[in-house]
mmCIF file of C-alpha atoms in Angstrom:
data_model
loop_
_atom_site.group_PDB
_atom_site.id
_atom_site.type_symbol
_atom_site.label_atom_id
_atom_site.label_comp_id
_atom_site.label_asym_id
_atom_site.label_seq_id
_atom_site.Cartn_x
_atom_site.Cartn_y
_atom_site.Cartn_z
ATOM 1 C CA UNK A 1 85.577 6.774 -11.728
ATOM 2 C CA UNK A 2 88.595 7.120 -9.554
ATOM 3 C CA UNK A 3 86.755 6.917 -6.224
ATOM 4 C CA UNK A 4 85.106 3.639 -6.961
ATOM 5 C CA UNK A 5 88.617 2.140 -7.975
ATOM 6 C CA UNK A 6 90.159 3.611 -4.797
ATOM 7 C CA UNK A 7 87.332 1.961 -2.582
ATOM 8 C CA UNK A 8 85.707 5.138 -2.115
ATOM 9 C CA UNK A 9 83.510 5.591 0.870
ATOM 10 C CA UNK A 10 79.999 7.079 0.670
ATOM 11 C CA UNK A 11 81.249 9.563 3.080
ATOM 12 C CA UNK A 12 79.654 12.472 4.657
ATOM 13 C CA UNK A 13 80.518 16.226 3.491
ATOM 14 C CA UNK A 14 84.269 17.061 4.443
ATOM 15 C CA UNK A 15 83.234 19.703 7.101
ATOM 16 C CA UNK A 16 80.863 17.207 8.995
ATOM 17 C CA UNK A 17 83.929 14.819 9.608
ATOM 18 C CA UNK A 18 86.778 17.027 9.600
ATOM 19 C CA UNK A 19 88.319 20.332 10.629
ATOM 20 C CA UNK A 20 90.821 21.480 8.017
ATOM 21 C CA UNK A 21 93.314 23.665 9.679
ATOM 22 C CA UNK A 22 95.295 26.562 8.179
ATOM 23 C CA UNK A 23 98.299 24.411 7.995
ATOM 24 C CA UNK A 24 99.253 23.452 4.303
ATOM 25 C CA UNK A 25 101.509 20.497 4.475
ATOM 26 C CA UNK A 26 102.732 20.727 0.605
ATOM 27 C CA UNK A 27 101.314 20.777 -2.718
ATOM 28 C CA UNK A 28 101.996 19.615 -6.416
ATOM 29 C CA UNK A 29 100.454 19.420 -9.872
ATOM 30 C CA UNK A 30 97.071 17.668 -8.971
ATOM 31 C CA UNK A 31 96.503 19.501 -5.563
ATOM 32 C CA UNK A 32 97.160 19.954 -1.892
ATOM 33 C CA UNK A 33 97.792 18.192 1.219
ATOM 34 C CA UNK A 34 96.392 19.990 4.741
ATOM 35 C CA UNK A 35 96.401 19.008 8.100
ATOM 36 C CA UNK A 36 92.875 18.548 9.481
ATOM 37 C CA UNK A 37 91.339 17.281 12.902
ATOM 38 C CA UNK A 38 89.297 13.866 12.369
ATOM 39 C CA UNK A 39 86.329 14.634 14.840
ATOM 40 C CA UNK A 40 85.636 10.779 15.073
ATOM 41 C CA UNK A 41 89.096 9.727 15.717
ATOM 42 C CA UNK A 42 90.036 13.027 17.719
ATOM 43 C CA UNK A 43 93.439 13.298 15.896
ATOM 44 C CA UNK A 44 95.229 14.945 13.100
ATOM 45 C CA UNK A 45 95.095 13.512 9.832
ATOM 46 C CA UNK A 46 96.636 14.774 6.520
ATOM 47 C CA UNK A 47 94.216 15.410 3.770
ATOM 48 C CA UNK A 48 95.321 15.032 0.388
ATOM 49 C CA UNK A 49 93.002 17.215 -2.151
ATOM 50 C CA UNK A 50 93.307 16.302 -5.739
ATOM 51 C CA UNK A 51 91.362 18.207 -8.506
ATOM 52 C CA UNK A 52 89.774 15.912 -10.694
ATOM 53 C CA UNK A 53 90.359 17.919 -13.837
ATOM 54 C CA UNK A 54 94.141 17.734 -13.190
ATOM 55 C CA UNK A 55 93.952 14.080 -13.334
ATOM 56 C CA UNK A 56 92.975 13.472 -16.998
ATOM 57 C CA UNK A 57 95.279 11.261 -18.596
ATOM 58 C CA UNK A 58 94.920 7.302 -18.165
ATOM 59 C CA UNK A 59 98.386 7.089 -17.109
ATOM 60 C CA UNK A 60 97.878 9.552 -14.089
ATOM 61 C CA UNK A 61 94.784 7.811 -12.969
ATOM 62 C CA UNK A 62 96.591 4.403 -13.198
ATOM 63 C CA UNK A 63 99.462 5.765 -11.222
ATOM 64 C CA UNK A 64 97.181 7.462 -8.274
ATOM 65 C CA UNK A 65 95.053 4.057 -8.269
ATOM 66 C CA UNK A 66 98.271 1.880 -7.806
ATOM 67 C CA UNK A 67 99.711 4.455 -5.254
ATOM 68 C CA UNK A 68 96.421 4.483 -3.085
ATOM 69 C CA UNK A 69 96.175 0.590 -3.603
ATOM 70 C CA UNK A 70 99.867 -0.221 -2.536
ATOM 71 C CA UNK A 71 99.353 2.038 0.444
ATOM 72 C CA UNK A 72 96.278 0.306 1.655
ATOM 73 C CA UNK A 73 97.845 -3.197 0.836
ATOM 74 C CA UNK A 74 101.016 -2.809 2.938
ATOM 75 C CA UNK A 75 100.202 -2.167 6.667
ATOM 76 C CA UNK A 76 103.612 -1.285 7.994
ATOM 77 C CA UNK A 77 104.903 1.348 10.356
ATOM 78 C CA UNK A 78 106.965 3.083 7.599
ATOM 79 C CA UNK A 79 103.922 3.416 5.259
ATOM 80 C CA UNK A 80 101.148 5.931 5.780
ATOM 81 C CA UNK A 81 97.740 4.325 6.241
ATOM 82 C CA UNK A 82 94.999 5.594 4.133
ATOM 83 C CA UNK A 83 91.750 5.842 6.350
ATOM 84 C CA UNK A 84 89.378 6.798 3.297
ATOM 85 C CA UNK A 85 88.743 8.462 0.188
ATOM 86 C CA UNK A 86 85.875 10.276 -0.959
ATOM 87 C CA UNK A 87 84.598 13.193 -3.199
ATOM 88 C CA UNK A 88 83.646 16.541 -1.948
ATOM 89 C CA UNK A 89 82.982 18.819 -3.696
ATOM 90 C CA UNK A 90 82.199 16.697 -6.694
ATOM 91 C CA UNK A 91 85.092 18.137 -8.491
ATOM 92 C CA UNK A 92 87.820 16.980 -5.967
ATOM 93 C CA UNK A 93 88.763 13.716 -4.755
ATOM 94 C CA UNK A 94 89.942 13.623 -0.921
ATOM 95 C CA UNK A 95 92.423 11.110 0.308
ATOM 96 C CA UNK A 96 92.658 10.969 4.309
ATOM 97 C CA UNK A 97 95.782 9.332 5.405
ATOM 98 C CA UNK A 98 97.707 9.322 8.821
ATOM 99 C CA UNK A 99 99.426 12.367 9.855
ATOM 100 C CA UNK A 100 102.838 12.295 10.529
ATOM 101 C CA UNK A 101 104.441 14.976 12.443
ATOM 102 C CA UNK A 102 108.121 16.628 11.745
ATOM 103 C CA UNK A 103 108.049 17.119 7.677
ATOM 104 C CA UNK A 104 108.537 14.740 4.859
ATOM 105 C CA UNK A 105 111.323 12.527 3.663
ATOM 106 C CA UNK A 106 112.761 15.622 1.942
ATOM 107 C CA UNK A 107 112.607 17.891 4.812
ATOM 108 C CA UNK A 108 114.759 14.969 6.586
ATOM 109 C CA UNK A 109 117.419 14.862 3.915
ATOM 110 C CA UNK A 110 117.745 18.628 4.028
ATOM 111 C CA UNK A 111 118.185 18.534 7.681
ATOM 112 C CA UNK A 112 120.695 16.057 7.911
ATOM 113 C CA UNK A 113 122.364 16.197 4.386
ATOM 114 C CA UNK A 114 122.786 13.340 2.141
ATOM 115 C CA UNK A 115 125.397 11.606 4.354
ATOM 116 C CA UNK A 116 123.116 11.588 7.086
ATOM 117 C CA UNK A 117 120.607 9.453 5.374
ATOM 118 C CA UNK A 118 123.072 6.310 4.129
ATOM 119 C CA UNK A 119 122.265 3.342 5.588
ATOM 120 C CA UNK A 120 124.985 1.361 7.764
ATOM 121 C CA UNK A 121 127.242 -1.138 6.026
ATOM 122 C CA UNK A 122 126.807 -4.407 7.501
#
């Protein structure tokens, strides 16, 4: 259901295309994000592996579909590109995005403190 709504690709098995490294980038209530090497693009990617059983409520499904469709519809240097989505194994949805080195937004706030993240007043 989610895969079709997200424009899921009929992708090969995860291991055929990606090499998941032992670097967990983060996690949450639905799954984890791992760094992987895309063997076709020859670059790092971030793979969000979501457990389908954790996304049962219609509101959660809609939130996920909205998030991915917005990311795909907004090609911008400050928004992660979504490369593809697929199911593998059947109980997990994999969302492959651009990999950004250096941590997430929360890490940047911790490094510089909230005052360092303020926009200049014009």
